[in-house]
Short mmCIF file of C-alpha atoms and ligand atoms in Angstrom, two decimals:
data_model
loop_
_atom_site.label_atom_id
_atom_site.label_comp_id
_atom_site.label_asym_id
_atom_site.label_seq_id
_atom_site.Cartn_x
_atom_site.Cartn_y
_atom_site.Cartn_z
CA MET A 1 14.20 -47.89 -139.03
CA SER A 2 15.57 -50.96 -137.43
CA GLU A 3 13.80 -52.25 -133.87
CA ALA A 4 16.98 -51.87 -132.02
CA SER A 5 17.06 -48.27 -132.90
CA LEU A 6 13.61 -47.21 -132.09
CA LEU A 7 12.74 -45.34 -129.06
CA ASP A 8 11.39 -47.27 -126.44
CA ARG A 9 8.50 -44.60 -125.48
CA VAL A 10 7.90 -41.04 -126.51
CA ILE A 11 5.77 -38.95 -124.34
CA LYS A 12 4.63 -36.37 -126.35
CA ASN A 13 3.09 -32.90 -125.65
CA VAL A 14 4.80 -32.18 -121.91
CA ARG A 15 5.22 -28.84 -120.79
CA VAL A 16 8.31 -29.72 -119.40
CA VAL A 17 9.32 -27.83 -115.95
CA ARG A 18 12.95 -28.15 -115.78
CA PRO A 19 15.22 -26.85 -112.59
CA HIS A 20 17.56 -24.05 -114.22
CA ASN A 21 15.25 -22.51 -116.52
CA ASP A 22 12.86 -19.91 -115.71
CA ALA A 23 10.39 -21.19 -118.18
CA ILE A 24 8.50 -23.81 -119.42
CA GLU A 25 9.04 -25.53 -122.76
CA LEU A 26 6.64 -27.71 -124.65
CA LEU A 27 8.28 -30.94 -125.80
CA ASP A 28 8.10 -34.31 -126.77
CA LEU A 29 10.75 -36.76 -124.25
CA GLY A 30 12.31 -40.06 -125.91
CA ILE A 31 13.02 -42.62 -123.51
CA LYS A 32 15.45 -45.35 -124.47
CA ASP A 33 16.71 -48.13 -121.94
CA GLY A 34 14.87 -46.04 -118.71
CA LYS A 35 17.09 -42.48 -119.69
CA PHE A 36 15.54 -39.67 -121.53
CA ALA A 37 17.45 -40.30 -124.83
CA ARG A 38 15.65 -37.62 -127.04
CA ILE A 39 14.07 -34.08 -126.00
CA ALA A 40 12.67 -32.20 -129.15
CA SER A 41 9.81 -30.04 -130.20
CA HIS A 42 8.66 -32.81 -132.20
CA ILE A 43 9.65 -36.61 -131.89
CA SER A 44 8.09 -38.67 -134.63
CA PRO A 45 5.91 -41.57 -133.05
CA ASP A 46 6.93 -43.47 -135.81
CA THR A 47 10.56 -43.72 -134.14
CA ALA A 48 9.11 -45.40 -131.21
CA LYS A 49 7.53 -48.62 -129.74
CA GLU A 50 5.15 -47.01 -127.80
CA VAL A 51 3.30 -43.42 -127.81
CA PHE A 52 1.97 -41.60 -124.83
CA ASP A 53 -0.05 -38.55 -124.59
CA ALA A 54 0.94 -35.96 -122.00
CA LYS A 55 -1.83 -33.62 -123.20
CA ASN A 56 -0.15 -30.40 -122.48
CA LEU A 57 0.38 -31.41 -118.54
CA LEU A 58 3.03 -30.11 -116.58
CA GLY A 59 6.10 -32.45 -116.20
CA PHE A 60 8.35 -32.37 -113.38
CA PRO A 61 11.32 -34.46 -112.94
CA GLY A 62 10.15 -37.04 -110.41
CA VAL A 63 10.30 -35.85 -107.12
CA VAL A 64 13.12 -37.18 -104.85
CA ASP A 65 11.62 -37.35 -101.22
CA ALA A 66 14.61 -36.78 -99.06
CA HIS A 67 13.27 -37.54 -95.53
CA MET A 68 11.46 -40.59 -95.50
CA HIS A 69 10.51 -43.27 -92.64
CA ILE A 70 9.83 -46.41 -93.95
CA GLY A 71 9.24 -48.97 -91.75
CA ILE A 72 9.48 -47.37 -88.55
CA TYR A 73 6.03 -48.52 -87.28
CA GLN A 74 4.81 -51.42 -89.36
CA PRO A 75 6.86 -54.38 -90.52
CA LEU A 76 9.43 -52.67 -93.19
CA ASP A 77 8.73 -55.41 -96.05
CA LYS A 78 4.48 -54.32 -96.03
CA ASP A 79 5.72 -50.78 -95.41
CA ALA A 80 7.29 -50.22 -98.32
CA VAL A 81 4.98 -51.61 -100.41
CA THR A 82 2.03 -49.71 -99.09
CA GLU A 83 4.19 -46.44 -98.90
CA SER A 84 5.79 -46.14 -102.13
CA LYS A 85 2.43 -46.85 -103.61
CA ALA A 86 1.63 -43.54 -101.65
CA ALA A 87 4.92 -42.27 -103.02
CA ALA A 88 4.27 -43.41 -106.73
CA MET A 89 0.44 -41.19 -106.33
CA GLY A 90 1.99 -37.97 -105.61
CA GLY A 91 4.73 -38.31 -108.06
CA VAL A 92 7.82 -39.39 -106.31
CA THR A 93 10.17 -41.59 -107.91
CA THR A 94 12.82 -41.88 -105.58
CA SER A 95 12.47 -42.39 -101.28
CA LEU A 96 15.23 -41.90 -99.56
CA ASN A 97 14.65 -43.36 -96.09
CA TYR A 98 16.55 -42.48 -92.10
CA ILE A 99 16.90 -46.07 -90.75
CA ARG A 100 18.50 -46.66 -87.22
CA THR A 101 18.87 -49.65 -84.57
CA GLY A 102 17.11 -49.34 -81.57
CA GLN A 103 13.09 -49.46 -80.91
CA TYR A 104 11.15 -49.85 -83.61
CA TYR A 105 12.15 -50.41 -87.46
CA LEU A 106 13.73 -53.99 -86.89
CA ASN A 107 13.60 -53.60 -83.12
CA LYS A 108 16.96 -54.73 -82.79
CA GLY A 109 20.53 -53.14 -81.92
CA GLY A 110 24.04 -54.90 -83.00
CA SER A 111 26.25 -53.74 -85.59
CA TYR A 112 25.29 -52.18 -89.06
CA GLN A 113 27.08 -55.19 -90.79
CA ASP A 114 24.32 -57.41 -89.56
CA PHE A 115 21.38 -54.73 -89.53
CA PHE A 116 21.63 -53.20 -92.71
CA PRO A 117 21.73 -56.57 -94.99
CA GLU A 118 18.44 -57.53 -93.17
CA VAL A 119 17.29 -54.08 -94.45
CA LEU A 120 18.19 -54.58 -97.43
CA ALA A 121 16.74 -58.27 -97.84
CA LEU A 122 13.50 -56.48 -96.11
CA SER A 123 13.38 -53.99 -99.34
CA ALA A 124 14.13 -55.94 -102.21
CA GLY A 125 11.54 -56.42 -104.50
CA ASN A 126 8.68 -53.93 -102.07
CA PHE A 127 9.66 -51.04 -103.31
CA PHE A 128 7.35 -48.95 -106.31
CA VAL A 129 10.01 -46.05 -106.66
CA ASP A 130 13.57 -46.26 -106.50
CA TYR A 131 15.11 -45.74 -103.21
CA SER A 132 17.79 -45.53 -100.99
CA TYR A 133 19.30 -45.23 -96.85
CA HIS A 134 20.38 -42.12 -94.65
CA ILE A 135 22.14 -44.07 -91.57
CA ALA A 136 22.18 -43.06 -88.07
CA PRO A 137 25.24 -44.18 -86.28
CA ILE A 138 23.57 -44.65 -82.52
CA ALA A 139 26.59 -47.16 -80.75
CA SER A 140 29.94 -46.07 -80.68
CA GLN A 141 30.78 -49.25 -83.01
CA HIS A 142 28.38 -47.72 -85.53
CA ILE A 143 31.12 -44.91 -86.20
CA ASP A 144 33.50 -47.36 -87.09
CA GLU A 145 31.38 -48.74 -89.53
CA ILE A 146 30.88 -45.80 -91.53
CA PRO A 147 33.47 -46.87 -94.02
CA LEU A 148 31.96 -50.28 -94.73
CA LEU A 149 28.32 -48.85 -95.31
CA PHE A 150 29.45 -46.81 -97.31
CA GLU A 151 32.37 -48.84 -99.48
CA GLU A 152 30.07 -51.71 -99.50
CA HIS A 153 26.15 -50.34 -99.75
CA GLY A 154 26.97 -46.86 -101.23
CA VAL A 155 25.53 -45.14 -97.85
CA CYS A 156 26.94 -41.52 -98.28
CA SER A 157 24.31 -40.27 -95.85
CA PHE A 158 24.23 -40.64 -92.26
CA LYS A 159 22.16 -38.75 -89.33
CA ILE A 160 22.05 -37.97 -85.77
CA PHE A 161 18.89 -37.61 -83.54
CA MET A 162 20.13 -34.82 -81.36
CA PHE A 163 17.52 -34.93 -78.63
CA TYR A 164 17.67 -39.02 -78.11
CA GLY A 165 20.18 -39.02 -75.46
CA GLY A 166 17.56 -37.76 -73.01
CA TYR A 167 14.30 -37.06 -74.14
CA GLY A 168 12.17 -40.00 -76.24
CA LEU A 169 10.76 -40.41 -79.20
CA HIS A 170 7.08 -39.10 -78.06
CA GLY A 171 7.46 -37.42 -74.97
CA LEU A 172 9.68 -37.43 -71.50
CA SER A 173 11.87 -40.43 -71.12
CA ASP A 174 14.37 -41.44 -68.34
CA GLN A 175 15.08 -45.13 -70.63
CA GLN A 176 16.73 -43.18 -73.71
CA ASN A 177 19.37 -46.36 -73.91
CA LEU A 178 17.04 -49.25 -73.63
CA PHE A 179 14.90 -47.41 -76.83
CA LEU A 180 18.44 -46.92 -78.24
CA MET A 181 19.24 -50.50 -77.57
CA ILE A 182 22.83 -49.07 -76.57
CA ASN A 183 24.59 -50.30 -73.25
CA LYS A 184 24.45 -48.20 -70.13
CA GLU A 185 27.92 -46.83 -70.62
CA GLU A 186 27.10 -45.67 -73.93
CA ARG A 187 26.26 -41.91 -74.27
CA TYR A 188 24.13 -40.79 -77.06
CA ASP A 189 25.27 -36.90 -76.50
CA PHE A 190 27.02 -34.23 -77.87
CA ALA A 191 30.55 -36.30 -77.57
CA HIS A 192 28.87 -39.41 -79.44
CA PHE A 193 27.83 -36.87 -82.02
CA GLU A 194 31.57 -35.06 -82.32
CA PHE A 195 32.98 -38.68 -83.22
CA ILE A 196 30.24 -39.21 -85.75
CA MET A 197 31.53 -36.24 -87.67
CA ARG A 198 35.23 -36.74 -87.32
CA GLY A 199 34.38 -40.35 -88.21
CA LEU A 200 32.52 -38.42 -91.51
CA THR A 201 35.27 -36.03 -91.79
CA ARG A 202 37.83 -39.05 -92.20
CA LEU A 203 35.26 -40.84 -94.94
CA MET A 204 35.42 -37.45 -96.79
CA GLU A 205 39.53 -37.62 -96.59
CA LYS A 206 39.54 -41.26 -97.77
CA HIS A 207 37.61 -40.78 -100.72
CA PRO A 208 38.00 -37.25 -101.60
CA GLN A 209 36.05 -37.25 -104.92
CA ALA A 210 33.31 -38.27 -103.35
CA ARG A 211 33.28 -35.80 -100.43
CA ASP A 212 30.51 -33.58 -102.10
CA THR A 213 28.39 -36.45 -101.59
CA ILE A 214 29.12 -37.68 -98.16
CA SER A 215 26.98 -35.70 -95.76
CA LEU A 216 25.67 -35.78 -92.10
CA SER A 217 21.70 -34.98 -91.26
CA LEU A 218 20.57 -33.35 -88.03
CA HIS A 219 17.51 -33.49 -86.38
CA CYS A 220 17.89 -30.62 -84.26
CA GLU A 221 16.28 -30.27 -80.66
CA VAL A 222 18.31 -30.37 -77.95
CA ALA A 223 16.76 -32.92 -74.77
CA GLU A 224 17.46 -30.59 -71.59
CA ILE A 225 15.35 -27.54 -73.06
CA LEU A 226 12.44 -30.29 -73.88
CA ASN A 227 12.21 -31.55 -70.68
CA ALA A 228 11.80 -28.84 -68.97
CA TYR A 229 9.48 -27.03 -71.07
CA THR A 230 6.96 -30.54 -71.14
CA LYS A 231 7.15 -30.33 -67.55
CA ILE A 232 5.91 -26.52 -67.58
CA VAL A 233 3.57 -27.08 -70.19
CA GLU A 234 1.96 -30.25 -69.05
CA ASN A 235 1.58 -28.58 -65.81
CA ASP A 236 -0.05 -24.96 -67.68
CA PHE A 237 -3.95 -26.12 -68.31
CA SER A 238 -4.29 -22.84 -70.51
CA LEU A 239 -2.35 -24.57 -73.29
CA SER A 240 -4.03 -27.46 -75.42
CA GLY A 241 -3.69 -29.45 -78.28
CA LEU A 242 -0.78 -28.47 -81.01
CA HIS A 243 -0.33 -25.25 -78.90
CA ALA A 244 1.06 -26.83 -76.14
CA TYR A 245 2.85 -29.71 -77.61
CA SER A 246 4.55 -26.67 -79.99
CA ALA A 247 5.28 -25.06 -76.01
CA ALA A 248 6.55 -27.90 -75.24
CA ARG A 249 9.48 -28.17 -77.67
CA PRO A 250 10.02 -24.48 -78.41
CA PRO A 251 11.79 -22.96 -81.19
CA HIS A 252 14.75 -21.84 -79.41
CA SER A 253 15.41 -25.66 -78.58
CA GLU A 254 15.85 -25.87 -82.28
CA GLY A 255 17.75 -22.58 -82.57
CA LEU A 256 20.14 -23.98 -79.91
CA ALA A 257 20.87 -27.11 -80.99
CA ILE A 258 21.63 -25.60 -84.34
CA CYS A 259 24.00 -23.81 -83.13
CA ILE A 260 26.10 -26.28 -81.39
CA ALA A 261 25.65 -28.57 -84.66
CA ALA A 262 27.43 -26.15 -86.36
CA TYR A 263 29.84 -25.42 -84.20
CA LEU A 264 31.01 -29.21 -83.97
CA ALA A 265 31.20 -29.43 -87.75
CA HIS A 266 33.40 -26.53 -87.65
CA GLU A 267 35.48 -27.98 -84.55
CA THR A 268 35.41 -31.27 -86.63
CA ASN A 269 35.78 -29.99 -90.24
CA CYS A 270 32.62 -31.93 -91.27
CA VAL A 271 31.82 -29.84 -93.99
CA ASN A 272 28.66 -31.06 -95.10
CA ILE A 273 25.82 -30.40 -93.08
CA ASN A 274 22.04 -31.19 -93.37
CA LEU A 275 19.67 -29.10 -91.25
CA LEU A 276 16.61 -31.03 -91.15
CA HIS A 277 12.83 -30.22 -90.59
CA LEU A 278 13.56 -26.64 -89.68
CA SER A 279 10.12 -25.78 -88.47
CA SER A 280 10.04 -21.91 -87.22
CA ARG A 281 11.23 -18.68 -87.48
CA LYS A 282 14.13 -19.01 -84.72
CA ALA A 283 15.17 -22.32 -86.32
CA MET A 284 15.74 -20.79 -89.95
CA GLU A 285 17.36 -17.49 -88.19
CA ALA A 286 20.13 -19.48 -86.67
CA ALA A 287 20.70 -21.51 -89.36
CA LEU A 288 21.35 -18.67 -91.43
CA THR A 289 23.50 -17.41 -88.67
CA MET A 290 25.91 -20.10 -88.75
CA GLN A 291 26.40 -20.24 -92.73
CA THR A 292 27.55 -16.35 -91.62
CA ALA A 293 29.48 -17.64 -88.89
CA PHE A 294 31.32 -20.40 -90.21
CA PRO A 295 31.39 -20.02 -94.13
CA HIS A 296 33.21 -23.12 -94.93
CA ILE A 297 30.77 -25.21 -93.68
CA ASN A 298 28.17 -26.26 -96.52
CA PHE A 299 25.09 -26.03 -94.67
CA ARG A 300 21.75 -27.63 -96.27
CA ARG A 301 18.42 -26.42 -94.81
CA GLU A 302 15.41 -28.47 -95.13
CA VAL A 303 11.62 -27.88 -95.10
CA THR A 304 8.80 -30.12 -94.55
CA VAL A 305 5.55 -30.06 -96.55
CA GLY A 306 3.84 -30.74 -93.02
CA HIS A 307 5.46 -27.55 -91.64
CA LEU A 308 4.31 -25.40 -94.65
CA LEU A 309 0.96 -26.96 -94.95
CA LEU A 310 -0.29 -27.03 -91.11
CA ASP A 311 -0.50 -24.64 -87.78
CA VAL A 312 -1.23 -24.81 -84.49
CA ASP A 313 -4.71 -24.13 -85.30
CA THR A 314 -5.44 -27.15 -87.76
CA PRO A 315 -8.74 -29.10 -86.93
CA ASN A 316 -6.68 -32.46 -87.26
CA THR A 317 -5.01 -32.04 -83.94
CA ILE A 318 -3.87 -35.38 -82.51
CA TRP A 319 -3.15 -36.64 -86.33
CA ALA A 320 -0.59 -33.61 -86.87
CA LYS A 321 2.07 -34.20 -83.67
CA VAL A 322 5.49 -34.89 -85.33
CA ASN A 323 8.72 -33.63 -84.09
CA PRO A 324 9.76 -30.55 -84.43
CA PRO A 325 6.26 -29.89 -83.56
CA ILE A 326 3.98 -28.00 -85.87
CA ARG A 327 3.90 -24.04 -85.39
CA PRO A 328 2.21 -20.91 -85.00
CA ARG A 329 0.91 -19.40 -88.37
CA ALA A 330 3.64 -16.57 -88.06
CA ASP A 331 6.30 -19.08 -88.12
CA VAL A 332 4.68 -21.11 -91.02
CA GLU A 333 4.61 -17.70 -92.90
CA TYR A 334 8.64 -17.27 -92.24
CA LEU A 335 9.04 -20.55 -93.62
CA TRP A 336 7.15 -19.70 -96.96
CA GLN A 337 9.17 -16.68 -97.01
CA ALA A 338 12.51 -18.52 -96.59
CA VAL A 339 11.67 -20.83 -99.49
CA LEU A 340 10.97 -17.58 -101.49
CA ASN A 341 14.09 -16.14 -100.49
CA ASN A 342 16.23 -19.10 -101.74
CA GLN A 343 16.89 -19.84 -98.24
CA VAL A 344 15.33 -23.65 -98.02
CA ASP A 345 17.63 -26.03 -99.92
CA TRP A 346 14.54 -28.84 -100.13
CA ILE A 347 11.30 -29.71 -99.53
CA VAL A 348 10.20 -33.30 -98.06
CA SER A 349 7.56 -34.89 -96.45
CA ASP A 350 8.82 -36.59 -93.50
CA HIS A 351 6.54 -39.57 -94.16
CA ALA A 352 6.69 -42.20 -91.47
CA CYS A 353 3.24 -43.96 -91.85
CA CYS A 354 1.73 -44.31 -88.24
CA SER A 355 -2.10 -45.95 -87.93
CA ALA A 356 -4.76 -44.48 -86.16
CA GLU A 357 -4.73 -47.10 -83.79
CA GLN A 358 -0.95 -46.47 -82.98
CA LYS A 359 -0.93 -42.83 -82.89
CA ARG A 360 -3.71 -42.19 -80.26
CA SER A 361 -3.82 -43.60 -76.73
CA ALA A 362 -7.13 -46.16 -76.59
CA LYS A 363 -7.78 -45.04 -73.62
CA ASN A 364 -7.42 -41.02 -74.02
CA PRO A 365 -7.33 -40.32 -77.56
CA ASN A 366 -7.21 -36.80 -77.19
CA ASN A 367 -4.38 -36.35 -75.19
CA ILE A 368 -1.41 -34.89 -77.29
CA TRP A 369 1.24 -35.76 -74.81
CA LEU A 370 0.17 -39.84 -75.03
CA ALA A 371 0.02 -39.71 -78.80
CA LYS A 372 2.45 -40.78 -81.33
CA SER A 373 4.74 -38.65 -83.03
CA GLY A 374 4.97 -38.81 -87.23
CA PHE A 375 2.66 -38.93 -89.73
CA GLY A 376 2.86 -39.69 -93.60
CA GLY A 377 2.10 -37.40 -96.24
CA THR A 378 4.73 -38.47 -99.34
CA GLU A 379 1.61 -38.32 -101.24
CA TYR A 380 1.02 -34.77 -100.63
CA LEU A 381 4.09 -33.61 -100.96
CA LEU A 382 4.06 -31.88 -105.14
CA SER A 383 0.75 -30.90 -104.94
CA GLY A 384 0.70 -29.58 -101.32
CA VAL A 385 3.85 -27.44 -102.56
CA PHE A 386 2.21 -26.49 -105.96
CA SER A 387 -0.71 -25.24 -104.53
CA GLU A 388 0.74 -23.37 -101.45
CA GLY A 389 3.72 -22.23 -103.17
CA SER A 390 1.73 -21.27 -106.65
CA LYS A 391 -0.04 -19.03 -104.49
CA ARG A 392 2.83 -17.38 -102.98
CA GLY A 393 4.29 -16.58 -106.07
CA MET A 394 7.06 -19.59 -106.35
CA SER A 395 8.21 -20.50 -109.48
CA TYR A 396 7.36 -24.33 -111.08
CA ASN A 397 10.91 -23.92 -111.76
CA HIS A 398 12.00 -23.33 -108.34
CA MET A 399 9.73 -25.87 -107.36
CA ALA A 400 11.61 -28.82 -109.55
CA LYS A 401 14.76 -27.16 -107.76
CA LEU A 402 13.72 -27.96 -104.36
CA LEU A 403 11.52 -31.28 -105.14
CA SER A 404 14.27 -33.27 -106.93
CA TRP A 405 17.48 -31.31 -108.26
CA ASN A 406 18.95 -30.10 -104.72
CA PRO A 407 18.39 -33.44 -103.28
CA SER A 408 19.77 -35.42 -106.27
CA ARG A 409 22.82 -33.34 -106.00
CA ARG A 410 23.21 -33.88 -102.17
CA PHE A 411 22.74 -36.99 -101.70
CA GLY A 412 24.69 -38.59 -104.90
CA LEU A 413 21.75 -39.06 -107.00
CA LEU A 414 23.72 -38.49 -109.96
CA GLU A 415 20.76 -40.20 -112.96
CA LYS A 416 17.94 -37.91 -111.03
CA GLY A 417 16.53 -34.55 -110.58
CA ASP A 418 16.26 -33.31 -113.99
CA ILE A 419 14.70 -33.64 -117.13
CA ALA A 420 17.73 -34.31 -119.37
CA ILE A 421 19.67 -36.36 -121.79
CA GLY A 422 21.43 -39.16 -120.13
CA TYR A 423 18.99 -39.11 -116.86
CA ASP A 424 16.77 -41.72 -115.74
CA ALA A 425 13.24 -40.94 -117.08
CA ASP A 426 11.64 -39.90 -113.96
CA LEU A 427 8.56 -38.30 -114.53
CA VAL A 428 5.53 -36.93 -113.40
CA LEU A 429 2.69 -35.05 -115.30
CA LEU A 430 0.42 -32.68 -113.08
CA ASP A 431 -2.61 -31.09 -113.83
CA PRO A 432 -2.02 -27.56 -112.83
CA ASN A 433 -5.71 -26.87 -112.86
CA GLU A 434 -7.23 -29.37 -111.29
CA SER A 435 -7.99 -28.97 -107.53
CA PHE A 436 -8.83 -31.60 -105.00
CA VAL A 437 -9.87 -32.61 -101.41
CA VAL A 438 -7.18 -34.43 -99.92
CA ARG A 439 -9.12 -37.78 -98.30
CA ALA A 440 -6.86 -40.49 -96.53
CA ALA A 441 -9.43 -43.09 -97.82
CA GLU A 442 -8.55 -42.30 -101.42
CA SER A 443 -4.37 -42.75 -100.50
CA GLU A 444 -2.69 -45.86 -101.13
CA SER A 445 -0.85 -45.48 -97.53
CA GLN A 446 -1.93 -47.80 -94.65
CA GLN A 447 -2.54 -44.91 -92.41
CA GLY A 448 -6.10 -44.45 -92.63
CA TYR A 449 -5.87 -40.84 -91.58
CA THR A 450 -4.18 -37.72 -92.69
CA PRO A 451 -3.30 -34.79 -90.88
CA PHE A 452 -3.96 -32.44 -94.55
CA GLU A 453 -8.43 -34.33 -94.51
CA GLY A 454 -10.10 -31.54 -95.99
CA MET A 455 -7.40 -29.56 -97.34
CA GLU A 456 -7.90 -28.36 -100.88
CA LEU A 457 -5.26 -28.84 -103.20
CA THR A 458 -4.51 -27.26 -106.65
CA GLY A 459 -2.30 -29.12 -108.99
CA LYS A 460 -3.29 -33.07 -109.33
CA VAL A 461 -0.51 -35.95 -109.76
CA LYS A 462 -1.83 -37.63 -113.24
CA SER A 463 0.76 -39.91 -113.91
CA THR A 464 4.28 -41.10 -112.42
CA PHE A 465 6.76 -42.83 -114.82
CA LEU A 466 9.94 -44.35 -113.17
CA ARG A 467 12.58 -44.93 -115.59
CA GLY A 468 10.88 -44.82 -118.59
CA ASN A 469 8.00 -47.31 -117.29
CA LEU A 470 4.40 -45.76 -116.40
CA ILE A 471 4.11 -46.87 -112.48
CA TYR A 472 0.91 -44.70 -111.82
CA ASN A 473 -1.56 -43.21 -113.54
CA ASN A 474 -4.68 -41.60 -113.55
CA GLY A 475 -5.68 -42.77 -109.80
CA GLU A 476 -4.12 -46.37 -110.38
CA ILE A 477 -1.10 -48.08 -109.16
CA LEU A 478 0.46 -49.90 -112.11
CA GLY A 479 2.01 -53.71 -112.34
CA SER A 480 4.41 -54.63 -109.71
CA PRO A 481 7.46 -53.33 -107.39
CA THR A 482 10.22 -52.24 -109.44
CA GLY A 483 11.93 -49.95 -107.40
CA ARG A 484 15.52 -50.50 -107.20
CA TYR A 485 18.25 -49.65 -104.21
CA LEU A 486 20.27 -46.75 -105.07
CA LYS A 487 23.53 -47.85 -104.54
CA ARG A 488 25.07 -43.83 -103.95
CA TYR A 489 29.04 -44.83 -104.38
CA SER A 490 30.27 -47.02 -106.81
CA SER A 491 34.18 -48.07 -105.83
CA SER A 492 34.86 -48.04 -109.70
CA LEU A 493 34.49 -44.10 -109.77
CA SER A 494 36.79 -43.82 -106.83
CA SER A 495 40.14 -44.34 -108.92
ZN1 ZN B 501 11.81 -37.66 -89.71
#
C-alpha cells in the first residue's frame, strides 16, 4: 500500500454511540485528513500510519458545547487557552461562545465591524478546540451590521439578553445603558428586540439557502418582574442563599419573557428561535405552549448541565449563582422529564469562568446579592449528563443527539455532530464504569472552584480527538492549541 493511500490513524475497538441509532456498535474508525474516512468492524492496522486502541470504551461524537462565554471575566486570549483546555478534558471539541459589546468581555462599545475582528484576533491560536461565536446586537447600529457579520465572518446565530434593558447582570441596576455602553437615547427594550428579529428575517430572505442555520437565541427573563421581586426578597429575611435568589428571579418571569419573545417572532416572521437555559417547570411549559400557539416558528429548547445537576439546596451556595437561577428540586426533575420526553433540543454548560476572587464580595463573601453570576462547567457537561441521565433511563444515543447532533445542525456546523464518513473526526472516549468525585483542583479551568464540587459522577472522559488528533488523554492536555475558527457560512455555497 502506498504511503499516500494509508489512513492517518485507525482507532480500534470503539463502542460507537451515534445520534440516530438505537444501539451501540463495536467498530474501528479510520481517519484521513481530519475526517472519518473508513468505519468498519475490522480495519487492518497495516492500512494506517498510527493505531490507537480504544479498548472497548464508549465513543461519542465530540461534544458541541453550544453555550459558553469565553473571555467574560478574564482577558479573552488567556481565557480561551485555559477554558478550552477544560472543554477538551470534558470531551468538548466545539465551543460556541456568546459575545457582546459593553462591560466585561472587551469592555468596549462601538461597531461590530471593529469589535469582532478584535475578538477573532484574540482567539486565533489560543483555543484547544474548534470554536465560533454567537453575537448580540446591543446598539441599534448593530442591526445593520448583521449582514456583514454573516457574509464576512460566517456568524449565523445572534442573541438577545431580554432583561438587560432594566436589570443588571448581577442584580438591581439603574445604569444599564452604561453597562451596555450605548448612548442615552438608545433603548435596549422589546422594540429593539423586534427590530433585531426583523433584521434576521431580512437576512433569511437574502440568503434563503442558509435559512435553516440562521437563528436567534434569547435569554428569557423580564426585567420588571426581576426588579420587583428582588426588592421584595431582599427585605424578606426568611429566605437566604439560592432559595432567595431563585425567588428574586421567579420562574414566571421566564414564562412571561418566553411568551413575549414568541409573539415577537411570530409578528416578525423570525422563524428560528432558540430559548436558552430554561430553568424551571414554568419556563418549559411556556416554551411548549408557544410551540403549539405558533407552529410555524421553529423553536429550540435549551437546558444547562447546571440546572440539571444542582438545586437550591446545593451546599456550594454562592458558587452556584447564575442566571436564570438554580431552582428547587421539583423544577430540576421536571427538566429531566422534559429531556426524556424529547422536549429538550440540546444541553450545554453556559460556561463562564469567574474566579473566586471575582465571584464573591471580599467584604461579605456569603452575600448572594453581592456575588457575581455565572460559573464554568464545560468539563463536566458530558460526564454530568451521562451520570445523571443514565440513572433516569436516558439512552446513550439520545445523549449524543442532545450534546452533538442537534446543536451542530441548528448552528450550521454541518461537518460536526456524528461519527460518520466525511464528518470531522471529533471523538470522545468515555469509560462508563469509572466514577470520580468532582474536584475543581483537578480541572484545567482557571476558575479554582466549582458548584459541582464533591459530586460523584459515573462516566469518565479518557481521551478526546479533534479532527483526528489526540488533544486530551488520561488526564493530560496534549500539544498546543489547534482549534480553528468555524465560519458557519461560505459565500461559495450561496450561488
Ligand atoms: Zn450564558
